[in-house]
Coordinates of C-alpha atoms and ligand atoms in Angstrom, one line a residue:
X1 CA 0.0 0.0 0.0
X2 CA 1.4 3.4 -0.9
X3 CA -1.1 5.4 1.2
X4 CA -3.2 4.3 4.1
X5 CA -5.1 7.2 5.5
X6 CA -8.3 8.0 7.5
X7 CA -9.9 10.0 4.7
X8 CA -9.0 10.1 1.0
X9 CA -10.1 13.1 -1.0
X10 CA -10.0 12.9 -4.8
X11 CA -9.5 16.4 -6.1
X12 CA -7.8 19.5 -5.1
X13 CA -10.4 22.0 -6.2
X14 CA -12.7 24.1 -3.9
X15 CA -14.8 21.1 -2.9
X16 CA -11.9 18.7 -2.1
X17 CA -9.7 21.2 -0.2
X18 CA -12.7 22.5 1.8
X19 CA -13.5 19.0 2.9
X20 CA -9.9 18.2 3.7
X21 CA -9.5 21.4 5.9
X22 CA -12.7 20.6 7.7
X23 CA -11.5 17.1 8.7
X24 CA -7.9 17.8 9.4
X25 CA -8.3 18.8 13.0
X26 CA -9.4 15.3 13.9
X27 CA -8.4 13.0 11.0
X28 CA -5.5 12.2 8.7
X29 CA -6.4 13.3 5.2
X30 CA -4.7 12.6 1.8
X31 CA -5.8 14.8 -1.1
X32 CA -4.9 13.5 -4.6
X33 CA -5.0 15.3 -7.9
X34 CA -4.5 13.8 -11.3
X35 CA -2.0 16.5 -12.3
X36 CA -0.8 19.7 -10.7
X37 CA -2.7 20.7 -7.6
X38 CA -3.8 24.1 -9.1
X39 CA -5.0 22.6 -12.4
X40 CA -8.7 22.8 -11.5
X41 CA -11.9 24.4 -12.7
X42 CA -12.0 26.1 -9.3
X43 CA -8.9 28.1 -10.1
X44 CA -10.4 29.2 -13.4
X45 CA -13.6 30.7 -12.0
X46 CA -13.7 34.3 -12.9
X47 CA -17.0 35.9 -11.7
X48 CA -17.3 34.9 -8.1
X49 CA -19.4 33.3 -5.4
X50 CA -23.0 34.1 -4.6
X51 CA -24.3 35.1 -1.1
X52 CA -27.1 37.2 0.3
X53 CA -25.2 40.1 1.9
X54 CA -26.8 43.2 0.5
X55 CA -29.4 45.2 2.4
X56 CA -32.8 44.5 0.8
X57 CA -31.7 41.1 -0.6
X58 CA -33.1 38.0 1.1
X59 CA -32.6 34.2 1.2
X60 CA -36.0 33.9 -0.4
X61 CA -34.9 36.0 -3.4
X62 CA -31.7 33.9 -3.9
X63 CA -33.8 30.7 -3.6
X64 CA -36.3 32.0 -6.2
X65 CA -33.6 33.1 -8.6
X66 CA -31.9 29.7 -8.3
X67 CA -35.3 27.9 -8.9
X68 CA -36.1 30.0 -11.9
X69 CA -32.7 29.3 -13.5
X70 CA -33.2 25.6 -12.7
X71 CA -36.5 25.5 -14.5
X72 CA -38.3 24.0 -11.5
X73 CA -36.2 20.9 -11.3
X74 CA -34.2 22.0 -8.3
X75 CA -34.8 20.4 -4.9
X76 CA -36.2 23.3 -2.9
X77 CA -34.9 22.0 0.4
X78 CA -31.4 21.7 -0.9
X79 CA -31.5 25.2 -2.5
X80 CA -32.8 26.7 0.8
X81 CA -30.1 24.9 2.8
X82 CA -27.2 26.0 0.4
X83 CA -28.4 29.6 0.1
X84 CA -28.7 29.9 3.9
X85 CA -25.1 28.7 4.4
X86 CA -23.6 31.1 1.9
X87 CA -22.9 34.1 4.2
X88 CA -21.1 31.7 6.7
X89 CA -19.2 30.1 3.8
X90 CA -17.9 33.6 2.7
X91 CA -16.9 34.4 6.3
X92 CA -14.9 31.2 6.5
X93 CA -13.1 32.0 3.2
X94 CA -12.3 35.4 4.5
X95 CA -10.8 33.8 7.7
X96 CA -8.7 31.7 5.4
X97 CA -7.3 34.8 3.8
X98 CA -9.3 35.2 0.6
X99 CA -8.9 38.9 -0.3
X100 CA -12.4 39.6 -1.5
X101 CA -12.9 43.0 -3.1
X102 CA -14.3 45.6 -0.7
X103 CA -15.6 49.2 -0.8
X104 CA -16.0 51.6 2.1
X105 CA -15.4 48.8 4.6
X106 CA -18.0 46.4 3.1
X107 CA -17.6 43.5 0.6
X108 CA -18.1 44.7 -3.0
X109 CA -20.9 42.8 -4.6
X110 CA -21.5 42.5 -8.4
X111 CA -24.6 41.4 -10.1
X112 CA -24.7 38.6 -12.7
X113 CA -27.4 37.3 -15.1
X114 CA -30.3 35.7 -13.4
X115 CA -29.6 37.3 -10.0
X116 CA -32.3 39.8 -8.8
X117 CA -29.8 41.5 -6.5
X118 CA -26.1 42.3 -6.2
X119 CA -24.7 39.3 -4.4
X120 CA -21.6 38.1 -6.1
X121 CA -18.5 38.3 -3.9
X122 CA -15.4 38.4 -6.0
X123 CA -11.6 39.1 -6.2
X124 CA -11.5 41.2 -9.4
X125 CA -12.0 38.8 -12.4
X126 CA -9.9 36.0 -10.8
X127 CA -12.0 34.9 -7.8
X128 CA -11.5 31.1 -8.2
X129 CA -7.7 31.6 -8.4
X130 CA -7.7 33.6 -5.2
X131 CA -9.9 31.0 -3.4
X132 CA -7.8 28.1 -4.6
X133 CA -4.6 29.8 -3.5
X134 CA -5.9 30.4 0.0
X135 CA -7.3 26.8 0.4
X136 CA -4.1 25.3 -1.0
X137 CA -1.9 27.3 1.3
X138 CA -3.9 26.4 4.4
X139 CA -3.9 22.7 3.3
X140 CA -0.2 22.7 2.6
X141 CA 0.7 23.8 6.1
X142 CA -1.7 21.5 7.9
X143 CA 0.3 18.6 9.5
X144 CA -2.7 16.2 9.0
X145 CA -3.1 16.9 5.3
X146 CA -0.9 15.2 2.7
X147 CA -1.2 16.7 -0.8
X148 CA -0.4 14.2 -3.6
X149 CA -0.4 15.6 -7.1
X150 CA 0.1 13.4 -10.2
X151 CA -1.9 10.6 -8.9
X152 CA -4.7 9.5 -11.4
X153 CA -7.6 7.6 -9.7
X154 CA -8.6 4.6 -11.8
X155 CA -11.4 2.7 -9.9
X156 CA -12.9 2.7 -6.4
X157 CA -12.0 -0.3 -4.2
X158 CA -15.0 -2.3 -3.0
X159 CA -15.6 -5.7 -1.5
X160 CA -14.7 -7.4 -4.7
X161 CA -11.1 -6.2 -4.5
X162 CA -10.7 -7.5 -0.9
X163 CA -8.4 -10.6 -0.2
X164 CA -11.6 -12.1 1.1
X165 CA -14.0 -11.4 -1.8
X166 CA -17.3 -9.9 -0.7
X167 CA -20.3 -8.4 -2.6
X168 CA -20.4 -5.5 -0.1
X169 CA -20.8 -2.3 -2.1
X170 CA -18.9 -0.3 0.5
X171 CA -15.9 1.8 -0.8
X172 CA -12.5 1.5 0.9
X173 CA -10.4 3.8 -1.2
X174 CA -9.2 3.4 -4.8
X175 CA -6.5 2.3 -7.2
X176 CA -4.5 5.1 -8.8
X177 CA -1.8 5.5 -11.4
X178 CA 1.2 7.3 -10.0
X179 CA 2.7 9.4 -12.7
X180 CA 6.0 9.7 -10.7
X181 CA 6.4 6.0 -9.9
X182 CA 4.8 4.8 -13.2
X183 CA 2.7 2.1 -11.5
X184 CA -0.7 1.5 -10.0
X185 CA -1.0 1.8 -6.3
X186 CA -3.8 1.0 -3.8
X187 CA -4.9 3.9 -1.6
X188 CA -7.1 2.8 1.3
X189 CA -9.2 4.9 3.6
X190 CA -12.2 4.6 5.9
X191 CA -14.0 7.3 3.9
X192 CA -13.4 8.5 0.3
X193 CA -14.7 11.8 -1.0
X194 CA -15.0 12.3 -4.8
X195 CA -14.4 16.0 -5.6
X196 CA -13.3 15.4 -9.2
X197 CA -15.2 18.2 -10.9
X198 CA -17.2 18.0 -14.1
X199 CA -17.1 16.2 -17.5
X200 CA -16.7 19.1 -19.8
X201 CA -14.0 17.4 -21.9
X202 CA -16.6 15.1 -23.3
X203 CA -17.2 17.9 -25.7
X204 CA -14.8 19.2 -28.4
X205 CA -15.0 22.8 -27.0
X206 CA -15.1 23.3 -23.3
X207 CA -13.9 25.9 -20.9
X208 CA -13.1 23.2 -18.3
X209 CA -9.5 22.1 -17.6
X210 CA -7.9 19.2 -19.5
X211 CA -8.6 16.8 -16.7
X212 CA -12.4 17.3 -16.6
X213 CA -13.2 13.9 -18.1
X214 CA -15.9 12.9 -15.6
X215 CA -13.7 10.4 -13.8
X216 CA -15.6 10.7 -10.5
X217 CA -18.9 10.2 -12.2
X218 CA -17.7 7.1 -14.1
X219 CA -16.0 5.6 -11.1
X220 CA -19.0 6.1 -8.8
X221 CA -21.3 4.6 -11.6
X222 CA -19.0 1.5 -11.9
X223 CA -19.1 1.2 -8.1
X224 CA -22.9 1.0 -8.2
X225 CA -24.0 4.6 -7.5
X226 CA -26.9 6.4 -9.2
X227 CA -26.2 9.2 -11.6
X228 CA -28.7 11.9 -12.4
X229 CA -29.5 14.7 -14.8
X230 CA -26.6 14.2 -17.1
X231 CA -28.4 15.7 -20.1
X232 CA -28.1 19.2 -18.5
X233 CA -24.8 20.5 -19.9
X234 CA -24.3 24.3 -19.7
X235 CA -22.8 25.9 -22.7
X236 CA -21.1 29.3 -22.6
X237 CA -21.9 31.2 -25.8
X238 CA -18.5 32.5 -26.6
X239 CA -15.3 30.5 -26.5
X240 CA -12.4 31.3 -28.8
X241 CA -12.3 29.2 -31.9
X242 CA -8.7 28.1 -32.4
X243 CA -7.3 24.8 -33.6
X244 CA -4.8 24.8 -30.8
X245 CA -6.4 26.7 -27.9
X246 CA -9.8 25.1 -27.3
X247 CA -10.8 26.4 -24.0
X248 CA -10.3 30.2 -23.8
X249 CA -13.4 31.9 -22.6
X250 CA -14.4 35.3 -24.0
X251 CA -16.3 36.9 -21.1
X252 CA -19.9 37.9 -21.5
X253 CA -18.8 41.4 -20.6
X254 CA -17.5 41.8 -24.2
X255 CA -21.2 41.6 -25.4
X256 CA -22.2 43.7 -22.4
X257 CA -19.9 46.5 -23.6
X258 CA -21.3 46.4 -27.2
X259 CA -19.6 43.4 -28.8
X260 CA -21.7 42.2 -31.8
X261 CA -22.1 38.7 -33.2
X262 CA -21.7 38.6 -37.0
X263 CA -21.6 36.1 -39.8
X264 CA -18.0 35.4 -40.9
X265 CA -16.7 35.9 -44.5
X266 CA -17.6 33.4 -47.2
X267 CA -21.4 33.2 -46.6
X268 CA -24.4 35.2 -47.7
X269 CA -24.8 38.0 -45.3
X270 CA -21.2 38.0 -44.2
X271 CA -20.4 40.8 -41.7
X272 CA -24.0 41.2 -40.6
X273 CA -25.4 40.8 -37.1
X274 CA -27.6 37.8 -36.6
X275 CA -28.8 38.0 -33.0
X276 CA -31.6 40.5 -33.7
X277 CA -33.2 37.8 -35.7
X278 CA -33.4 35.5 -32.7
X279 CA -34.2 37.8 -29.7
X280 CA -35.2 41.4 -29.2
X281 CA -32.4 41.7 -26.7
X282 CA -30.0 40.7 -29.4
X283 CA -26.5 40.0 -28.0
X284 CA -27.7 40.7 -24.5
X285 CA -30.2 37.9 -24.5
X286 CA -29.6 35.2 -21.8
X287 CA -26.7 32.8 -22.2
X288 CA -28.7 29.8 -23.5
X289 CA -30.5 31.8 -26.1
X290 CA -27.3 33.3 -27.5
X291 CA -25.6 29.9 -27.4
X292 CA -28.5 28.3 -29.3
X293 CA -28.6 31.1 -31.9
X294 CA -24.8 30.7 -32.6
X295 CA -25.2 26.9 -32.8
X296 CA -28.1 27.4 -35.2
X297 CA -26.2 29.6 -37.5
X298 CA -23.1 27.4 -37.4
X299 CA -25.2 24.3 -38.3
X300 CA -27.4 26.1 -40.9
X301 CA -24.5 27.5 -42.8
X302 CA -21.9 24.8 -42.2
X303 CA -19.6 27.2 -40.4
X304 CA -16.7 26.5 -38.1
X305 CA -17.4 29.7 -36.1
X306 CA -19.1 33.1 -36.0
X307 CA -17.5 36.4 -35.3
X308 CA -17.6 38.5 -32.1
X309 CA -16.7 42.0 -32.9
X310 CA -15.8 44.8 -30.5
X311 CA -13.5 46.6 -32.9
X312 CA -16.0 49.5 -33.4
X313 CA -15.3 50.7 -29.9
X314 CA -12.3 53.0 -29.2
X315 CA -9.1 51.0 -29.0
X316 CA -8.3 52.6 -25.6
X317 CA -11.6 51.5 -24.2
X318 CA -11.1 47.9 -25.4
X319 CA -7.6 47.8 -24.0
X320 CA -8.7 49.2 -20.6
X321 CA -11.7 46.8 -20.3
X322 CA -10.3 43.6 -21.6
X323 CA -6.6 43.6 -21.1
X324 CA -6.2 39.8 -20.5
X325 CA -8.3 38.9 -23.6
X326 CA -6.5 41.4 -25.7
X327 CA -3.0 40.1 -24.7
X328 CA -3.9 36.5 -25.1
X329 CA -5.4 37.0 -28.5
X330 CA -2.6 39.3 -29.7
X331 CA -0.3 36.3 -28.9
X332 CA -2.5 34.3 -31.3
X333 CA -2.3 36.9 -34.0
X334 CA -5.7 38.6 -33.4
X335 CA -5.8 42.3 -32.6
X336 CA -9.3 42.7 -31.1
X337 CA -9.1 46.5 -31.3
X338 CA -9.1 46.1 -35.1
X339 CA -10.6 42.8 -36.1
X340 CA -13.3 40.3 -34.9
X341 CA -12.8 37.3 -32.7
X342 CA -13.8 33.8 -34.1
X343 CA -16.0 32.2 -31.5
X344 CA -18.0 29.1 -30.8
X345 CA -20.2 28.1 -27.9
X346 CA -18.4 25.8 -25.5
X347 CA -19.4 23.4 -22.8
X348 CA -19.0 25.2 -19.5
X349 CA -20.6 23.4 -16.6
X350 CA -21.9 19.8 -15.8
X351 CA -25.2 20.1 -13.9
X352 CA -25.7 16.4 -13.5
X353 CA -23.6 13.9 -11.7
X354 CA -23.4 11.4 -8.8
X355 CA -26.6 11.5 -6.6
X356 CA -25.8 12.8 -3.1
X357 CA -27.9 13.9 -0.1
X358 CA -27.5 17.0 2.0
X359 CA -24.5 15.4 3.8
X360 CA -22.7 14.5 0.5
X361 CA -23.5 10.8 1.0
X362 CA -23.6 8.7 -2.2
X363 CA -25.3 5.3 -2.5
X364 CA -22.1 3.4 -1.5
X365 CA -21.2 3.3 2.2
X366 CA -17.9 5.0 2.8
X367 CA -18.2 7.1 -0.4
X368 CA -19.0 10.8 -0.4
X369 CA -19.0 13.4 -3.2
X370 CA -19.0 17.2 -3.3
X371 CA -18.9 19.9 -6.0
X372 CA -19.4 19.7 -9.7
X373 CA -19.1 15.8 -9.7
X374 CA -22.5 15.7 -8.0
X375 CA -26.2 16.1 -8.7
X376 CA -27.2 17.5 -5.3
X377 CA -30.5 19.0 -6.3
X378 CA -29.1 22.6 -6.2
X379 CA -29.0 23.4 -9.9
X380 CA -31.9 21.6 -11.4
X381 CA -32.0 21.9 -15.2
X382 CA -29.7 25.0 -15.3
X383 CA -27.1 26.4 -13.0
X384 CA -27.5 30.0 -11.7
X385 CA -24.2 31.9 -12.2
X386 CA -21.8 31.8 -9.2
X387 CA -23.8 29.1 -7.3
X388 CA -21.3 26.4 -8.1
X389 CA -18.3 27.5 -6.0
X390 CA -20.8 28.0 -3.2
X391 CA -22.0 24.4 -3.7
X392 CA -18.4 23.2 -3.5
X393 CA -17.8 25.0 -0.1
X394 CA -21.1 24.0 1.4
X395 CA -21.0 20.3 0.4
X396 CA -17.3 20.0 1.1
X397 CA -17.9 21.0 4.6
X398 CA -21.1 18.9 4.9
X399 CA -19.3 15.7 3.8
X400 CA -16.5 16.4 6.3
X401 CA -19.0 16.9 9.1
X402 CA -20.9 13.7 8.3
X403 CA -17.7 11.6 8.2
X404 CA -16.5 13.0 11.5
X405 CA -19.9 12.4 13.1
X406 CA -20.4 8.9 11.9
X407 CA -16.8 7.7 12.0
X408 CA -17.4 4.6 14.1
X409 CA -20.1 3.4 11.7
X410 CA -18.0 3.8 8.6
X411 CA -16.9 0.5 6.9
X412 CA -13.6 -1.0 8.2
X413 CA -11.0 -1.4 5.5
X414 CA -10.4 -5.1 4.8
X415 CA -7.1 -6.5 3.4
X416 CA -7.0 -5.4 -0.3
X417 CA -5.6 -7.2 -3.3
X418 CA -2.8 -5.5 -5.2
X419 CA -3.5 -4.3 -8.8
X420 CA -3.0 -7.2 -11.1
X421 CA -1.3 -6.4 -14.4
X422 CA 0.0 -9.9 -15.1
X423 CA -2.4 -10.5 -18.0
X424 CA -1.8 -7.3 -19.9
X425 CA 0.9 -6.0 -22.2
X426 CA 2.1 -2.6 -23.3
X427 CA 0.1 -1.2 -26.2
X428 CA 1.8 -0.8 -29.5
X429 CA -1.1 1.3 -30.8
X430 CA -1.2 4.5 -28.7
X431 CA -2.8 6.2 -31.8
X432 CA -6.1 4.4 -31.0
X433 CA -6.5 6.4 -27.8
X434 CA -5.9 9.8 -29.5
X435 CA -8.2 8.8 -32.4
X436 CA -11.1 7.6 -30.1
X437 CA -10.7 10.5 -27.8
X438 CA -11.1 13.0 -30.7
X439 CA -14.0 10.9 -32.2
X440 CA -16.0 11.0 -29.0
X441 CA -15.6 14.7 -28.4
X442 CA -16.5 15.7 -32.0
X443 CA -19.4 13.3 -32.0
X444 CA -20.8 14.7 -28.7
X445 CA -20.3 18.2 -30.1
X446 CA -22.2 17.5 -33.3
X447 CA -24.9 15.2 -32.1
X448 CA -25.4 15.8 -28.4
X449 CA -24.8 19.5 -28.2
X450 CA -26.9 22.6 -27.6
X451 CA -29.8 21.7 -29.9
X452 CA -30.7 18.0 -30.0
X453 CA -33.0 15.7 -32.0
X454 CA -33.9 12.1 -31.3
X455 CA -32.4 11.1 -34.6
X456 CA -29.0 12.6 -33.8
X457 CA -29.1 11.2 -30.2
X458 CA -29.8 7.7 -31.6
X459 CA -27.0 8.1 -34.0
X460 CA -24.7 9.1 -31.2
X461 CA -25.9 6.1 -29.1
X462 CA -25.0 3.6 -31.9
X463 CA -21.5 5.1 -32.2
X464 CA -20.8 5.3 -28.5
X465 CA -21.9 1.6 -28.1
X466 CA -19.3 0.7 -30.6
X467 CA -16.6 2.9 -29.2
X468 CA -17.4 1.7 -25.7
X469 CA -16.8 -1.9 -26.8
X470 CA -13.5 -1.0 -28.4
X471 CA -12.3 0.9 -25.4
X472 CA -13.3 -1.9 -23.0
X473 CA -11.4 -4.5 -25.1
X474 CA -8.4 -2.1 -25.2
X475 CA -8.5 -1.6 -21.4
X476 CA -8.7 -5.3 -20.7
X477 CA -5.7 -6.1 -22.9
X478 CA -3.2 -3.3 -22.3
X479 CA -1.4 -1.7 -19.4
X480 CA -3.2 1.4 -18.1
X481 CA -1.9 4.9 -18.9
X482 CA -3.4 8.2 -17.8
X483 CA -4.8 8.7 -21.3
X484 CA -6.4 5.3 -21.3
X485 CA -7.9 5.9 -17.8
X486 CA -9.5 9.1 -19.0
X487 CA -10.7 7.7 -22.3
X488 CA -12.4 4.8 -20.4
X489 CA -14.2 7.4 -18.3
X490 CA -15.0 9.7 -21.2
X491 CA -16.8 6.9 -23.1
X492 CA -18.7 5.9 -20.0
X493 CA -19.8 9.5 -19.3
X494 CA -20.7 10.2 -22.9
X495 CA -23.0 7.1 -22.8
X496 CA -24.6 8.4 -19.6
X497 CA -25.3 11.8 -21.2
X498 CA -26.8 10.3 -24.3
X499 CA -29.0 7.9 -22.4
X500 CA -30.2 10.7 -20.2
X501 CA -30.9 13.0 -23.1
X502 CA -32.8 10.3 -25.0
X503 CA -35.0 9.6 -22.0
X504 CA -36.1 13.2 -21.5
X505 CA -39.1 13.8 -23.8
X506 CA -39.4 17.6 -23.3
X507 CA -37.3 20.7 -23.5
X508 CA -36.4 22.1 -20.1
X509 CA -33.5 24.3 -19.0
X510 CA -30.3 23.3 -20.8
X511 CA -31.9 20.3 -22.6
X512 CA -33.4 21.5 -25.8
X513 CA -34.7 19.1 -28.4
X514 CA -36.6 19.9 -31.7
X515 CA -38.6 16.7 -31.3
X516 CA -40.1 17.7 -27.9
X517 CA -40.0 21.5 -27.8
X518 CA -42.5 21.9 -24.9
X519 CA -42.0 21.5 -21.2
X520 CA -43.9 18.7 -19.5
X521 CA -46.3 19.6 -16.7
X522 CA -44.3 17.7 -14.1
X523 CA -40.6 18.3 -13.5
X524 CA -38.7 15.1 -12.9
X525 CA -35.0 14.2 -12.5
X526 CA -33.5 11.7 -14.9
X527 CA -32.0 9.0 -12.6
X528 CA -29.9 6.2 -14.1
X529 CA -29.5 3.2 -11.9
X530 CA -26.4 0.9 -12.5
Ligands
FAD601 C1 -13.7 29.1 -17.0 C2 -14.7 28.9 -15.8 C3 -15.2 29.9 -15.1 C4 -16.1 29.7 -14.0 N1 -16.6 30.7 -13.3 C5 -17.3 30.4 -12.2 C6 -17.7 31.5 -11.3 O1 -17.4 32.7 -11.5 N2 -18.4 31.2 -10.2 C7 -18.8 29.9 -9.9 O2 -19.5 29.6 -8.9 N3 -18.4 28.9 -10.7 C8 -17.7 29.1 -11.8 N4 -17.3 28.1 -12.6 C9 -17.6 26.7 -12.2 C10 -16.7 26.3 -11.0 O3 -15.4 26.8 -11.2 C11 -16.7 24.8 -10.9 O4 -17.9 24.3 -10.9 C12 -16.0 24.4 -9.5 O5 -14.8 25.1 -9.3 C13 -15.8 22.9 -9.5 O6 -15.0 22.7 -8.3 P1 -14.7 21.2 -7.9 O7 -13.9 21.3 -6.6 O8 -15.9 20.4 -7.9 O9 -13.8 20.6 -9.1 P2 -12.4 21.2 -9.7 O10 -12.1 22.5 -9.2 O11 -12.6 21.0 -11.2 O12 -11.3 20.1 -9.2 C14 -11.3 18.8 -9.7 C15 -10.1 18.1 -9.1 O13 -10.3 16.7 -9.2 C16 -9.1 16.1 -9.7 N5 -9.4 14.9 -10.4 C17 -10.2 14.7 -11.4 N6 -10.2 13.4 -11.8 C18 -9.2 12.8 -11.1 C19 -8.7 11.5 -11.0 N7 -9.1 10.5 -11.9 N8 -7.7 11.2 -10.1 C20 -7.3 12.2 -9.3 N9 -7.8 13.4 -9.3 C21 -8.7 13.7 -10.2 C22 -8.5 17.2 -10.5 O14 -7.1 17.0 -10.7 C23 -8.8 18.4 -9.7 O15 -7.8 18.6 -8.6 C24 -16.4 28.3 -13.7 C25 -15.9 27.3 -14.4 C26 -15.0 27.5 -15.5 C27 -14.4 26.4 -16.2

């Protein structure tokens, strides 16, 4: 055994580190990350974290805004709980040293789409980075926390991996690939917390980090846990279109400051705005409407991208308002003060995931989950901006508290078998992995994207069944590598998304299908049972 610990946390984002810090006073905790500790969606969050702090605002208003965004599919009890915990969560982050912006001695609050009040606490436009820095610094100096980067979790350890085989569904840790030691190790613990983030990389374009391949969702599913609402994928309308850089977000503020969406050269109507045809608010329509309109134009005209143009504004204004975007794009040969930006919508947030209760408990004893990997009931069919970091902090703490309170009842770790690689060989066809990876992401983009049809979903299902078989054979016969581990999860999660989308016969929130454009009278979660 390389690591034997009390609690194993998989993920070094906001959810994982919050859980670790809440347990460390009483328990030994190991936090693993598949790459560098800071390579998380948490560190990329720009806008901020929502909490009721303004005079005149109320918990009820935050609850209502969340329920409206979630198209009635949210669990009201969960929403009320999370919203009521938000001010305390902010206070704890401040205690940890997060330098939230303030004005005249009070926290500075911004307002984002869907919020009826100013309630977004932020650190300029790099809130996630500041929160991650503070959490990581506190975790690094805690004697009871061991931070282990470059450790890629493969599968959860259950009774069937014990020396004495059992059919118990309890989880006792996991097998992981150590990038440093280049071998698989068994990491055991009384409690395991999945905080592995979302599954954005199932799609060709995504703002999520490279490692967002839905590993936690796939691992929990294979271990017998229910997975819910996977059809609700949030797409951001404007991500840079570039063959190399596939995840650079162009903030909505560009449209807010007058940026116009136009058809690119080479088609009828090139250089004209198209948003006024879709919504009277044009470029300022809500995210999902803009994303759908761009998708429509791209598919209708067979385009690779559309243009987002802010070059009609004064160069000094553009430079002052969007210094980071300008610098980044200049490096790629695009001067946004003089020319338009090629953009596509991109996957941005995974609303569905592993089913958890208010304590972060999954269906498997000893297994907890927190953050974007979960379907907690908070987001429903669409996430309200800045509620996700909040969910990470609230559920990270809840899981920690439940583990501490029920320690004696948690499953005892049996003697575990070492990983057996005696029947496999090294692959001589690494190209298969790269090819299949690309195929899945492009297929999901084209067939299971923003606007869906049953025909396209069925086509996707046939293809994913075939790819799944190929990946399973490959996994059985060849030694694991980080890319193969991710590919196996990617194909699993893609299948869960397609099955969920096929089973929803309505359009609600982020799931929009031309075959069922109306909303059904009753709002129901899609729950897949292994
Ligand atoms: C560009 C961008 C901007 C955003 N802006 C906001 C915002 O302003 N406000 C807001 O509330 N939300 C925002 N979000 C969403 C929010 O950032 C995420 O939902 C949240 O940070 C997820 O945190 P997490 O702890 O669940 O996962 P993450 O922060 O993604 O961390 C996942 C961790 O799991 C590890 N991991 C994954 N798989 C494995 C494996 N197999 N083995 C070992 N480790 C593994 C990773 O290495 C990583 O450490 C934004 C997201 C993006 C991408």
